[in-house]
Coordinates of C-alpha atoms in Angstrom, one line a residue:
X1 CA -74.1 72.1 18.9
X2 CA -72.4 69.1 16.6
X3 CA -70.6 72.2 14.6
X4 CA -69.3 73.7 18.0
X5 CA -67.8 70.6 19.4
X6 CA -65.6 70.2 16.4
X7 CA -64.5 73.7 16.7
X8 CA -63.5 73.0 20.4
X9 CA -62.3 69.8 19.7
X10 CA -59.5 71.1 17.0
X11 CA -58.9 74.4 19.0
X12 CA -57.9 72.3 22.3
X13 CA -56.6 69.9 20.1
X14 CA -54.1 72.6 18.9
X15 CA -53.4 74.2 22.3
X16 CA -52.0 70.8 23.4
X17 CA -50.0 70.2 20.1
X18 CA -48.3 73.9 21.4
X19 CA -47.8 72.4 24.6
X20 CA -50.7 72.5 26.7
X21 CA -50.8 68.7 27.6
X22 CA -54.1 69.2 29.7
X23 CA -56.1 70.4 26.9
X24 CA -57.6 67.0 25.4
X25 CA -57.5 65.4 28.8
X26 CA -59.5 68.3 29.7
X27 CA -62.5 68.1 26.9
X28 CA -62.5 64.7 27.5
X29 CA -63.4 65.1 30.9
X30 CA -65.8 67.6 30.0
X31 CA -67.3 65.6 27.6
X32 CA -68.0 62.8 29.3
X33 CA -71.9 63.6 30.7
X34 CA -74.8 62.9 27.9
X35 CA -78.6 62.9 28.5
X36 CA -78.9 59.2 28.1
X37 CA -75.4 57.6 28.8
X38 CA -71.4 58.1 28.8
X39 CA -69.1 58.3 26.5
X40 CA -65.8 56.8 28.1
X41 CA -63.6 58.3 25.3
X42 CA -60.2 59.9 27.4
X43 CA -57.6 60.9 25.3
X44 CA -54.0 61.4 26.9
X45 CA -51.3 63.4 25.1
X46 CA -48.9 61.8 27.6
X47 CA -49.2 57.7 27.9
X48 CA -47.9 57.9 31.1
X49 CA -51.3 60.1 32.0
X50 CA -53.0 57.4 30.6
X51 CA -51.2 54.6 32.8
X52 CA -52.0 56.0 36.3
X53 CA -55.0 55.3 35.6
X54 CA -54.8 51.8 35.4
X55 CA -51.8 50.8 36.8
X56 CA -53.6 49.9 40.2
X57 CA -54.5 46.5 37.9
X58 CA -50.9 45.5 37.4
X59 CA -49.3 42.4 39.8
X60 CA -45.9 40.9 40.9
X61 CA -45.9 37.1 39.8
X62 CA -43.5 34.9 41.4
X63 CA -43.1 31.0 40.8
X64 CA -40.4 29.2 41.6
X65 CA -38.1 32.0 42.6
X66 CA -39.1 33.4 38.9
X67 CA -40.6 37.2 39.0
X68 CA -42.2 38.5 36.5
X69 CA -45.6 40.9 35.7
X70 CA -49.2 40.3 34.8
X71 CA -51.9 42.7 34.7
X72 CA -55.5 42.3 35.6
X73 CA -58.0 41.6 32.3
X74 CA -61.1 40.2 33.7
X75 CA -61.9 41.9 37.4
X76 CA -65.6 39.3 37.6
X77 CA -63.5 36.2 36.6
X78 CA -60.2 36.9 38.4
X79 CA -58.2 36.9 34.9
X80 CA -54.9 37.6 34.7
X81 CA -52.2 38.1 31.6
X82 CA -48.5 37.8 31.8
X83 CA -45.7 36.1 29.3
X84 CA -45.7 32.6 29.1
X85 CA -41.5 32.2 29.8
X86 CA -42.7 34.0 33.6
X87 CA -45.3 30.6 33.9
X88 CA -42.9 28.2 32.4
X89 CA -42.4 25.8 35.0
X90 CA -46.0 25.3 35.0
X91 CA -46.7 24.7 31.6
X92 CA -47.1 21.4 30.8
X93 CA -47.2 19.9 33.9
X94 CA -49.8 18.1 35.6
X95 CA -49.1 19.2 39.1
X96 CA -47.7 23.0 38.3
X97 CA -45.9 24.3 41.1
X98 CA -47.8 27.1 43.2
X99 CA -48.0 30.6 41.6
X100 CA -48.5 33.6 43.4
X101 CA -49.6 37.3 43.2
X102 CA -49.9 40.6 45.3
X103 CA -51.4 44.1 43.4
X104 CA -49.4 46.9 43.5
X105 CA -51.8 48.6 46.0
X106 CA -51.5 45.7 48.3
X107 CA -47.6 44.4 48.1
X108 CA -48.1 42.6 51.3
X109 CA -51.0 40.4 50.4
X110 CA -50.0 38.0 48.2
X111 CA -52.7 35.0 46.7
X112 CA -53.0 31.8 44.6
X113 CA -52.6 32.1 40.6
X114 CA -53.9 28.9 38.8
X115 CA -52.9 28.2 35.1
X116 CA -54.5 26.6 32.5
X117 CA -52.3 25.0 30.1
X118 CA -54.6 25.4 26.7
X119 CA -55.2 29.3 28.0
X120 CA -51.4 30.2 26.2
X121 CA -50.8 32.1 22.8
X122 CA -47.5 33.0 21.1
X123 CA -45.9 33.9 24.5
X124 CA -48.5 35.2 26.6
X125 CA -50.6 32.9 28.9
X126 CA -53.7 33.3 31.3
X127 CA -53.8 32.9 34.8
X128 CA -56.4 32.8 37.6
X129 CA -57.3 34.0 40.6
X130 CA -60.7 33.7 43.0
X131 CA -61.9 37.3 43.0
X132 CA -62.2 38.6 46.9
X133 CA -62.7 41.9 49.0
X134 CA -58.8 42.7 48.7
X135 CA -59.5 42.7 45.2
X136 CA -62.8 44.6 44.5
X137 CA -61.1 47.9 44.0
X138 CA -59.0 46.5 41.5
X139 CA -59.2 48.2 38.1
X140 CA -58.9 46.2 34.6
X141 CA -56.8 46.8 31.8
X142 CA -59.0 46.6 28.4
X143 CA -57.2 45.1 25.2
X144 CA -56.8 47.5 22.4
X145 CA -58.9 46.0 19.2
X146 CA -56.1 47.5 16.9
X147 CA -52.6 47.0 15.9
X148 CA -50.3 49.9 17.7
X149 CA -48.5 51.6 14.2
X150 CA -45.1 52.5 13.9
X151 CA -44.0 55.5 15.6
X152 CA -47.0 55.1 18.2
X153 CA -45.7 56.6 21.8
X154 CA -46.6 54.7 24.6
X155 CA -46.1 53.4 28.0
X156 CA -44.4 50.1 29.6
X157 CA -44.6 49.2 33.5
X158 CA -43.3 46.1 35.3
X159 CA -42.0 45.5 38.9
X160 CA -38.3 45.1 37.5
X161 CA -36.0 42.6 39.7
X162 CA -39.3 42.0 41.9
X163 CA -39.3 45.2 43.6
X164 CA -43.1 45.9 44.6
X165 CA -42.4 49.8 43.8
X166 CA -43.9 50.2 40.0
X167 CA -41.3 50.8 37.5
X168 CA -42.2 52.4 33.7
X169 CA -40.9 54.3 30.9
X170 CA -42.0 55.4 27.8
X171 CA -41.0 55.0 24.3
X172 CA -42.0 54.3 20.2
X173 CA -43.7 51.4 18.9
X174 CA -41.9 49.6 16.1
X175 CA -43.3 48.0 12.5
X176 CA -44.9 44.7 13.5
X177 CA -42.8 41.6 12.6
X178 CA -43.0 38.3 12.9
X179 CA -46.3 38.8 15.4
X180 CA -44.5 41.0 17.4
X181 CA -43.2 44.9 17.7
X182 CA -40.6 46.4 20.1
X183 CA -40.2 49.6 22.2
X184 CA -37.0 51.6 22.7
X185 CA -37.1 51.8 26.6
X186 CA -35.5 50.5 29.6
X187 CA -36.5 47.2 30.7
X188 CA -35.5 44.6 33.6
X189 CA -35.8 41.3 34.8
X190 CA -39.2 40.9 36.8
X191 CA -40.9 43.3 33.8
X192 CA -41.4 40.6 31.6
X193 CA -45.4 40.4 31.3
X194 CA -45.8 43.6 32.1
X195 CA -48.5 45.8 29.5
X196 CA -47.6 48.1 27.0
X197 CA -49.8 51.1 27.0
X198 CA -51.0 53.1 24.4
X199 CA -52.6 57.1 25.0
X200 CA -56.1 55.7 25.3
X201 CA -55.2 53.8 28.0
X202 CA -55.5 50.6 25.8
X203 CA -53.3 47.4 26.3
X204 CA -51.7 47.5 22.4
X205 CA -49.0 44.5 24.1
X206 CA -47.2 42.7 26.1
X207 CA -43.4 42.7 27.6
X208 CA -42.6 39.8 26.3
X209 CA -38.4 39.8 26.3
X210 CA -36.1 42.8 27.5
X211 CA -33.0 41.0 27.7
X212 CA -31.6 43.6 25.2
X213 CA -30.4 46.9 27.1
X214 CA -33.0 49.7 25.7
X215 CA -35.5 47.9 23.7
X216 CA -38.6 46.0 25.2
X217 CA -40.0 43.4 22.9
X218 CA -43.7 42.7 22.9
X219 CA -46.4 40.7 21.4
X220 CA -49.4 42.9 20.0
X221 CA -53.3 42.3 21.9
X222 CA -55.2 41.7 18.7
X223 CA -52.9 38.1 18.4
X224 CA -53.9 36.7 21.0
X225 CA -57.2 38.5 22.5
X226 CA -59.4 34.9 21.7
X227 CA -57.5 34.0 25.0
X228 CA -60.2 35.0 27.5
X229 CA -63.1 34.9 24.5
X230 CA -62.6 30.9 25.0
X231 CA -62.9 31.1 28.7
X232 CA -66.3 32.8 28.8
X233 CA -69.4 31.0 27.4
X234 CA -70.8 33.0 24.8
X235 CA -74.3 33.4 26.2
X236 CA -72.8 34.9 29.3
X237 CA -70.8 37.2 26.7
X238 CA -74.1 37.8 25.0
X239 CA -75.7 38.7 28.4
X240 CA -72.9 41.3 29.6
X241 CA -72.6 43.2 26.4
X242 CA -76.7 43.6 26.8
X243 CA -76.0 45.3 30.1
X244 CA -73.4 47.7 28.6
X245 CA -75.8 48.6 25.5
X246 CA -78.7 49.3 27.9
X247 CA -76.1 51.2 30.5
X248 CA -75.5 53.5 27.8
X249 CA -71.9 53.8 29.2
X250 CA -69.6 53.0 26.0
X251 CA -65.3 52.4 26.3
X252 CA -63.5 53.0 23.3
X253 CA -62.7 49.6 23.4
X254 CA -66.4 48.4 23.3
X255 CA -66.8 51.0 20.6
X256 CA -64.2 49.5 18.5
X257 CA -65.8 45.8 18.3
X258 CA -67.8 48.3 15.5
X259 CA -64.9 48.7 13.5
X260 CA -62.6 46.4 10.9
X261 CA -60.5 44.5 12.8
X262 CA -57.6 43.9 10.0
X263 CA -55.5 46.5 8.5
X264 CA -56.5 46.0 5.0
X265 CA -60.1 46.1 5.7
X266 CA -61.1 42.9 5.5
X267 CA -64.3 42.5 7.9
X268 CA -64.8 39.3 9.6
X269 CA -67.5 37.1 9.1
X270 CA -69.1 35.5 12.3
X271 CA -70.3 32.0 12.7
X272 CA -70.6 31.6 16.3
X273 CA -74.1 33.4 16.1
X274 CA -76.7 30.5 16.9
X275 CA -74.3 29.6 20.0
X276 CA -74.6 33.5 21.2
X277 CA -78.5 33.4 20.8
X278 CA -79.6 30.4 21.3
X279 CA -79.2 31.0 25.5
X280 CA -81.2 34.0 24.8
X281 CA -84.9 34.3 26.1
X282 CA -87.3 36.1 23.4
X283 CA -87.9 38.7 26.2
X284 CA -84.1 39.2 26.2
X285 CA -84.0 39.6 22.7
X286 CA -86.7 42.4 22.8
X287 CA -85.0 43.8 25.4
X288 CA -81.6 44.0 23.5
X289 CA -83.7 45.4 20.5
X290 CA -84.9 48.5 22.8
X291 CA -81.7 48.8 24.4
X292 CA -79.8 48.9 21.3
X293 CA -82.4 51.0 19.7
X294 CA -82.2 53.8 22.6
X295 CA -78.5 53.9 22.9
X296 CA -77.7 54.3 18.6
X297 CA -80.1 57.4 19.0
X298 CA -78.5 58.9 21.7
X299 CA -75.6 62.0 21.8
X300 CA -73.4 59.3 22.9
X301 CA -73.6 58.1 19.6
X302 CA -73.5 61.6 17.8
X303 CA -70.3 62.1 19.5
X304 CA -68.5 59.1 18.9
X305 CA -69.6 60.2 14.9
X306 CA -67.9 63.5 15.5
X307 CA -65.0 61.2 15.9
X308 CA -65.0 59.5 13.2
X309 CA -66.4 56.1 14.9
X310 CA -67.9 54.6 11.9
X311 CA -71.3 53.0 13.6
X312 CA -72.3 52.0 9.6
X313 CA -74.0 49.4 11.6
X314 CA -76.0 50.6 14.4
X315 CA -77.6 53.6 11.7
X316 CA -78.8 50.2 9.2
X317 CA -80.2 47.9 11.5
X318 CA -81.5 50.2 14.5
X319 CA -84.4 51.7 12.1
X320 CA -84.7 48.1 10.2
X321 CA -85.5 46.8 13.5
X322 CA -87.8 49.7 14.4
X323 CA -89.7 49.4 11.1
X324 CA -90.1 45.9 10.8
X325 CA -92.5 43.3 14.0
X326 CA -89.4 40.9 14.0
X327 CA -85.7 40.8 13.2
X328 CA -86.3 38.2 10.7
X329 CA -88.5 40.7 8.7
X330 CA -86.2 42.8 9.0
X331 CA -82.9 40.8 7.5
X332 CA -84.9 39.8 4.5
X333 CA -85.7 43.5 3.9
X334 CA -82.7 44.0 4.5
X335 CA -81.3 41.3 2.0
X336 CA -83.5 42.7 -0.9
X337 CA -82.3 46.2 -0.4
X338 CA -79.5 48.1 -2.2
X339 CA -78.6 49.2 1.9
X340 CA -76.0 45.7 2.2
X341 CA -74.0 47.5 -0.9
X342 CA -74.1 50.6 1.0
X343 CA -73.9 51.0 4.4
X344 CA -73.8 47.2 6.3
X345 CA -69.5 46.5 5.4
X346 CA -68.4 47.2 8.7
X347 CA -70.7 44.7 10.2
X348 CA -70.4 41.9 7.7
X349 CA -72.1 38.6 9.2
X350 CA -71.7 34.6 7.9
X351 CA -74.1 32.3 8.5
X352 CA -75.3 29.1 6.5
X353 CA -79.2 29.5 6.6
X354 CA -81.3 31.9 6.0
X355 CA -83.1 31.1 9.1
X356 CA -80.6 32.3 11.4
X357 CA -81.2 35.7 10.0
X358 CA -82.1 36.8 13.5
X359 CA -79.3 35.3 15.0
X360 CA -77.0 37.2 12.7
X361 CA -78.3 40.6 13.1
X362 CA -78.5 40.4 16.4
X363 CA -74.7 39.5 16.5
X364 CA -74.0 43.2 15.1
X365 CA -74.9 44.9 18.1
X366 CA -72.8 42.6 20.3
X367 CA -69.1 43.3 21.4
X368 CA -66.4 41.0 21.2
X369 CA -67.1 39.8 17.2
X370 CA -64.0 38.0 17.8
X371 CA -61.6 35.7 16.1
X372 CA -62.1 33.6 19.6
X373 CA -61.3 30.3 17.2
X374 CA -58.9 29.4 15.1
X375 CA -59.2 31.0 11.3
X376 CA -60.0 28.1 8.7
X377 CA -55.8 29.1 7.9
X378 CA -55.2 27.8 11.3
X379 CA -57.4 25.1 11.7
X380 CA -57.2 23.4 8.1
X381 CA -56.0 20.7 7.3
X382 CA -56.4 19.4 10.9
X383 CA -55.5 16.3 12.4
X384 CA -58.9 16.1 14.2
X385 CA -62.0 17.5 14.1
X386 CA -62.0 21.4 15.2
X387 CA -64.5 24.0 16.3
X388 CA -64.4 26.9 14.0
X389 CA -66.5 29.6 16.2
X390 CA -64.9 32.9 13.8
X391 CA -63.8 32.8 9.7
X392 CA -63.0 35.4 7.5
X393 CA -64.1 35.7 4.0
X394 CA -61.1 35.9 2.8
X395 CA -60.4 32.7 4.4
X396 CA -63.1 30.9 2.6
X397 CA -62.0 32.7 -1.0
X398 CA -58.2 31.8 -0.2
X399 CA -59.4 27.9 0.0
X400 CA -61.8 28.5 -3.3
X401 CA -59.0 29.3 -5.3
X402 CA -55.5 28.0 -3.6
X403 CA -56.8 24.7 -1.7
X404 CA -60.1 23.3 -3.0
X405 CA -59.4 19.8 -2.9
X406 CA -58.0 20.1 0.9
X407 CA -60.7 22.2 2.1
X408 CA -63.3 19.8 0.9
X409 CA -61.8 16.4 1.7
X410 CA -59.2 17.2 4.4
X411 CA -60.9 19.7 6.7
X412 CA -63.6 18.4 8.9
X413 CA -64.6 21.8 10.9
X414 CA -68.3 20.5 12.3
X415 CA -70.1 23.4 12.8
X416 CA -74.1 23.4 13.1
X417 CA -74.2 19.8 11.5
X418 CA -72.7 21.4 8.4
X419 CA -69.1 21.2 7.4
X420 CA -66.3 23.0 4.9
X421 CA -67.9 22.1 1.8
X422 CA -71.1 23.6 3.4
X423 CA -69.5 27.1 4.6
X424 CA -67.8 27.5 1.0
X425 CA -71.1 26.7 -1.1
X426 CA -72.9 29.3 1.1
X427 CA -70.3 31.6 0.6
X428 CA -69.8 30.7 -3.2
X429 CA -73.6 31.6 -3.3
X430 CA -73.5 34.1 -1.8
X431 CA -71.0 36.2 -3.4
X432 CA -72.4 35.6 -7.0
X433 CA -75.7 37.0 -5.7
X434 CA -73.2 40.2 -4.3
X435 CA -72.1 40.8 -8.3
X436 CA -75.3 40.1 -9.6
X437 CA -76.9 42.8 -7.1
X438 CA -74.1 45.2 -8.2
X439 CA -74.9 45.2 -12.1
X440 CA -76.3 47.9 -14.0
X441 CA -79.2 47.3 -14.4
X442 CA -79.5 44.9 -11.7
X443 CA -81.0 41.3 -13.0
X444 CA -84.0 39.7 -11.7
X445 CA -83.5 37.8 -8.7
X446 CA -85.3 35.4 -7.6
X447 CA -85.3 36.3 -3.7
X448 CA -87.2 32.5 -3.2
X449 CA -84.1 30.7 -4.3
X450 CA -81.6 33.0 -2.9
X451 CA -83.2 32.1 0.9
X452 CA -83.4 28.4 -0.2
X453 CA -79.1 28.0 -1.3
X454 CA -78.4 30.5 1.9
X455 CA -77.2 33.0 -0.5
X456 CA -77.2 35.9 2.3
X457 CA -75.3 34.3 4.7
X458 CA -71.6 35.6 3.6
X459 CA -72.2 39.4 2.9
X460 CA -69.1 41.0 1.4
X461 CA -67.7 44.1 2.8
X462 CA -69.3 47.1 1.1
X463 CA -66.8 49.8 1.5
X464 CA -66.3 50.9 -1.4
X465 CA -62.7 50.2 -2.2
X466 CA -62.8 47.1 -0.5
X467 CA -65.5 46.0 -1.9
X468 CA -64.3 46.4 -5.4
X469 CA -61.2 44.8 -4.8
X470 CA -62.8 41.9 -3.1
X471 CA -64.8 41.5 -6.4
X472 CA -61.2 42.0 -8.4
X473 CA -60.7 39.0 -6.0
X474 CA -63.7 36.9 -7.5
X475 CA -62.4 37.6 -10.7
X476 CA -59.3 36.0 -10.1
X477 CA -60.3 33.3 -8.2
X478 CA -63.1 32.7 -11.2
X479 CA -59.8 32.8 -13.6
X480 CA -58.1 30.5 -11.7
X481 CA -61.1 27.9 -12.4
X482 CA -61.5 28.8 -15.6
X483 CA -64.8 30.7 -15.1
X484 CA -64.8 32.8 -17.7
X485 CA -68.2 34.4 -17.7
X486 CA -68.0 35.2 -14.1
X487 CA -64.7 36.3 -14.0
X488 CA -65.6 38.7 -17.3
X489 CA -68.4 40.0 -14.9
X490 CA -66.6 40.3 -11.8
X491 CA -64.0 42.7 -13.8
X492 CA -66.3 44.7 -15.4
X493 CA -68.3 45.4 -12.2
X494 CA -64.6 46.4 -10.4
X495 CA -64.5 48.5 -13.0
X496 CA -68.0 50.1 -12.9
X497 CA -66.9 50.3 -9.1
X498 CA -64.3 52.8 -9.9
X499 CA -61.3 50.4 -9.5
X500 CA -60.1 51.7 -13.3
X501 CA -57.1 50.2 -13.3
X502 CA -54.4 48.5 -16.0
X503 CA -55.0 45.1 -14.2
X504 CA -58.6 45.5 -13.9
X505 CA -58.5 45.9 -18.1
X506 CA -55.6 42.5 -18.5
X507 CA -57.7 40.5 -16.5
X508 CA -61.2 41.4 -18.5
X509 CA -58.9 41.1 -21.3
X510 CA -58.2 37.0 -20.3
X511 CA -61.5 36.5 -19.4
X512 CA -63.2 37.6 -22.7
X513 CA -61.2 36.2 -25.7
X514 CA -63.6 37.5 -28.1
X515 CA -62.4 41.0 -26.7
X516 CA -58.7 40.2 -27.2
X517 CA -58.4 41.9 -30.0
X518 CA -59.3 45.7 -28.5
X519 CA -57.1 48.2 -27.2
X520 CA -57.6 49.0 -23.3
X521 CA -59.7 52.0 -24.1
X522 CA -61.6 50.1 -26.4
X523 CA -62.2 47.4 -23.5
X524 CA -62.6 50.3 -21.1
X525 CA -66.0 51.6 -23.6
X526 CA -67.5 47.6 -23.5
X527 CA -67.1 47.8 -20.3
X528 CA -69.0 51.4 -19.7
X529 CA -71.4 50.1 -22.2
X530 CA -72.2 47.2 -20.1
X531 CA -72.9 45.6 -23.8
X532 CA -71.0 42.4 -23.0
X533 CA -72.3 41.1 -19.8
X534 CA -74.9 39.4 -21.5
X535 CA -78.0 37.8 -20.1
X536 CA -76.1 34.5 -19.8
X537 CA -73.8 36.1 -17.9
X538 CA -76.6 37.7 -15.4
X539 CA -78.6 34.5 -15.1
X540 CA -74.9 32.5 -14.1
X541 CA -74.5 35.1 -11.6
X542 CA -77.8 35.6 -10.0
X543 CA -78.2 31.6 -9.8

């Protein structure tokens, strides 16, 4: 059956490519019924297909004799997006003059937007609305998780000079610069807001200027997503992504919180775990465990694999969960296990103790692993105190090697009693352990002392590639402090890796001056040896 949907898939696939348009629509549509769920997955060849289908979610704004576009993003909340220049005479103001809306299905019936003046992001801002009967049958616009690349085709829409008759037109997506792309189609005043559509259906942007004849400019979704994140508590978000695992009804944008989220694969790192769990009752806990357990095992999930979905971490910690009375059993199996350096890289969690091990894993089954705060880039140094709820990894190697002294003295970010200093000796930890795990043979470790100085709590991606070149990273950083024994290791394990490279070899070269002397091949063979990590070397890392 899994060989004969690939066959039909490239076969329609092909028929569209030789213009047959309906084709993927088609198997899509098809597809959609599984024994235990759906699969929302609807391809268009066409973005404008993909538009009708949401475009009843799209609004006039006026304020002020201003007109401009928003589109629905929230249909429980009443959560609306549009560019910030359409709100500007409400932003900063303490009594913001009234705003107004009407859906294109309803032009007549127009209602009260309310804005929020921290609830704005580049130039896009959030607005407000109390959710009613003439609103039910509104349908939501979902945020694309990824960056649109260049030469994507998609869709624009906006009521351009205020006219309540719909207006769109399709054209290319530009390279991203300066945290923002443009489109080569007509725009007009009153479209400004408006959403940029890509052939999933997917907001990839927003209309942000089209002042220039023939080219829309727009910021991308994944910059400013955190937007609505902060405006719902993240025990309620905990709560509605339960009822969409145990639905077994999956969008492609719920599929995608499985997925890197940055273009050179960094994964990020999650420390706004406790605060997602904490709300939770243990019987809701259970119940996420069976839900989540049913829906991995369904074809839903076979057929999102037949599309290349990686779901790395769904097929590690369903059966840990299964195998193992509590999810704390099963994270410290799972920490002794070669399975973190194989399969877990797409689903890379952070915490600071290894008693919020439950916490964590659960957090890989949940949507919206979200950069809903500032990135310690952002926040640090900071005037006051701020809330870090998401970092990156590479955030807290950037501060090891290029900002020590700031991070550490500078940068209050409270977060579980614990602050900077904390976050970066747990991830210091924690990535030594990583090397010392990837050696050949691996050295003894002392799993005891590992829990004790929270050396799980900042798994590295384990993709291959980019899990060599993060440890080309450590090297570098180790360099950098003079660390020549971990640095020496950290190379020769890239190397081990498969990253065989000439800078791979200098840098082993500078961190082993008794080598300095050998030829790269020569430094290649020590290396392949393993002769010169030496148990000093092991015991440094595995501390």
């Amino acid at each position: 059956m899994r060989l004969h949907n690939r066959v039909v898939l490239i076969l329609l696939s092909a028929i569209s490519l030789i213009g047959a348009p309906w084709a993927v629509k088609s198997y899509a549509q098809m597809f959609d019924p599984f024994e235990c769920g759906e699969f929302y997955y609807r391809w268009f060849s066409d973005p404008f297909e993909a538009l009708r289908l949401v475009d009843s979610g799209l609004l006039r704004i006026k304020i002020n004799g201003e007109l401009g576009t928003g589109f629905l993003i929230d249909e429980k909340r009443g959560y609306v997006l549009t560019a910030k220049h359409v709100v500007a005479a409400a932003i900063g103001t303490t009594t913001p003059p009234k705003i107004t809306g009407a859906f294109k299905y309803e032009p007549d019936k127009w209602f009260v937007l309310t804005y929020d003046n921290e609830a704005q992001k580049d130039d896009v801002a959030l607005l407000r609305f109390e959710p009613n009967d003439a609103s039910k049958n509104v349908k939501r616009l979902d945020l694309s998780l990824e960056l649109p690349p260049a030469g994507t085709q998609v869709a624009i829409a906006g009521f351009a000079f205020g006219d309540p008759k719909l207006t769109s037109d399709t054209g290319r997506a530009s390279e991203i610069l300066n945290r923002q792309f443009e489109v080569r189609a007509n725009t007009f005043q009153g479209d400004s807001g408006g959403p940029v559509i890509d052939h999933w259906g997917l907001v990839v942007g927003v209309i942000t200027d089209g002042r220039q004849r023939g080219i829309a400019v727009a910021s991308p979704t994944v910059a400013f997503r955190s937007l609505l994140m902060d405006k719902i508590p993240p025990s309620q978000r905990a709560k509605e992504s339960m009822s969409i695992i145990a639905s077994g009804k999956f969008s492609k944008n719920f599929v995608d919180t499985f997925r890197p989220t940055h273009p050179d694969g960094a994964t990020t790192a999650n420390l706004d775990l406790v605060q997602l769990m904490t709300s939770l009752s243990q019987d809701d806990k259970i119940k996420l465990n069976d839900d989540f357990r049913k829906a991995v095992s369904c074809p839903v999930h076979r057929a999102a694999e037949d599309r290349q979905l990686s779901f790395a971490a769904a097929e590690t910690i369903a059966p840990m969960i299964a195998k193992f009375s509590s999810p704390k059993d099963a994270a410290k199996s799972l920490l002794s296990s070669a399975l973190i350096l194989s399969k877990l890289g797409e689903a890379t969690t952070a915490s600071t103790r290894f008693d919020q091990a439950e916490s964590a894993y659960f957090n890989a089954m949940l949507a919206y692993v979200d950069n809903k705060k500032p990135t310690l880039l952002d926040a640090c140094p900071a005037t006051r105190p701020t809330e870090v709820g998401t970092v990156f990894l590479r955030d807290l190697h950037i501060f090891q090697t290029d900002a020590p002294s700031t991070a550490q003295t500078d940068c209050k970010l409270p977060y579980q009693d614990q602050e900077l200093a904390d976050l970066i000796a747990s991830y210091n930890s924690a990535r030594l352990w990583r090397i010392a795990n990837s050696m050949k043979p691996t050295p003894q470790i002392d799993v005891q002392a590992i829990e004790k100085s929270s050396a799980w709590g900042a798994l590295m991606a384990t993709d291959t590639t980019t899990y060599s070149r993060n440890i080309i990273n450590i090297g570098g950083s180790s360099l950098v402090k003079n660390d020549r024994k971990t640095a020496r290791a950290a190379f020769a394990t890239s190397w081990q890796a498969g990253i065989r490279t000439e800078e791979v070899l200098k840098n082993y070269h500078a961190a082993t001056p008794e080598h300095s002397g050998e030829s790269y091949s020569e430094s290649a063979a020590s290396i392949n040896s393993a002769k010169t990590l030496s148990s000093s070397d092991l015991k440094i890392l595995a501390r």
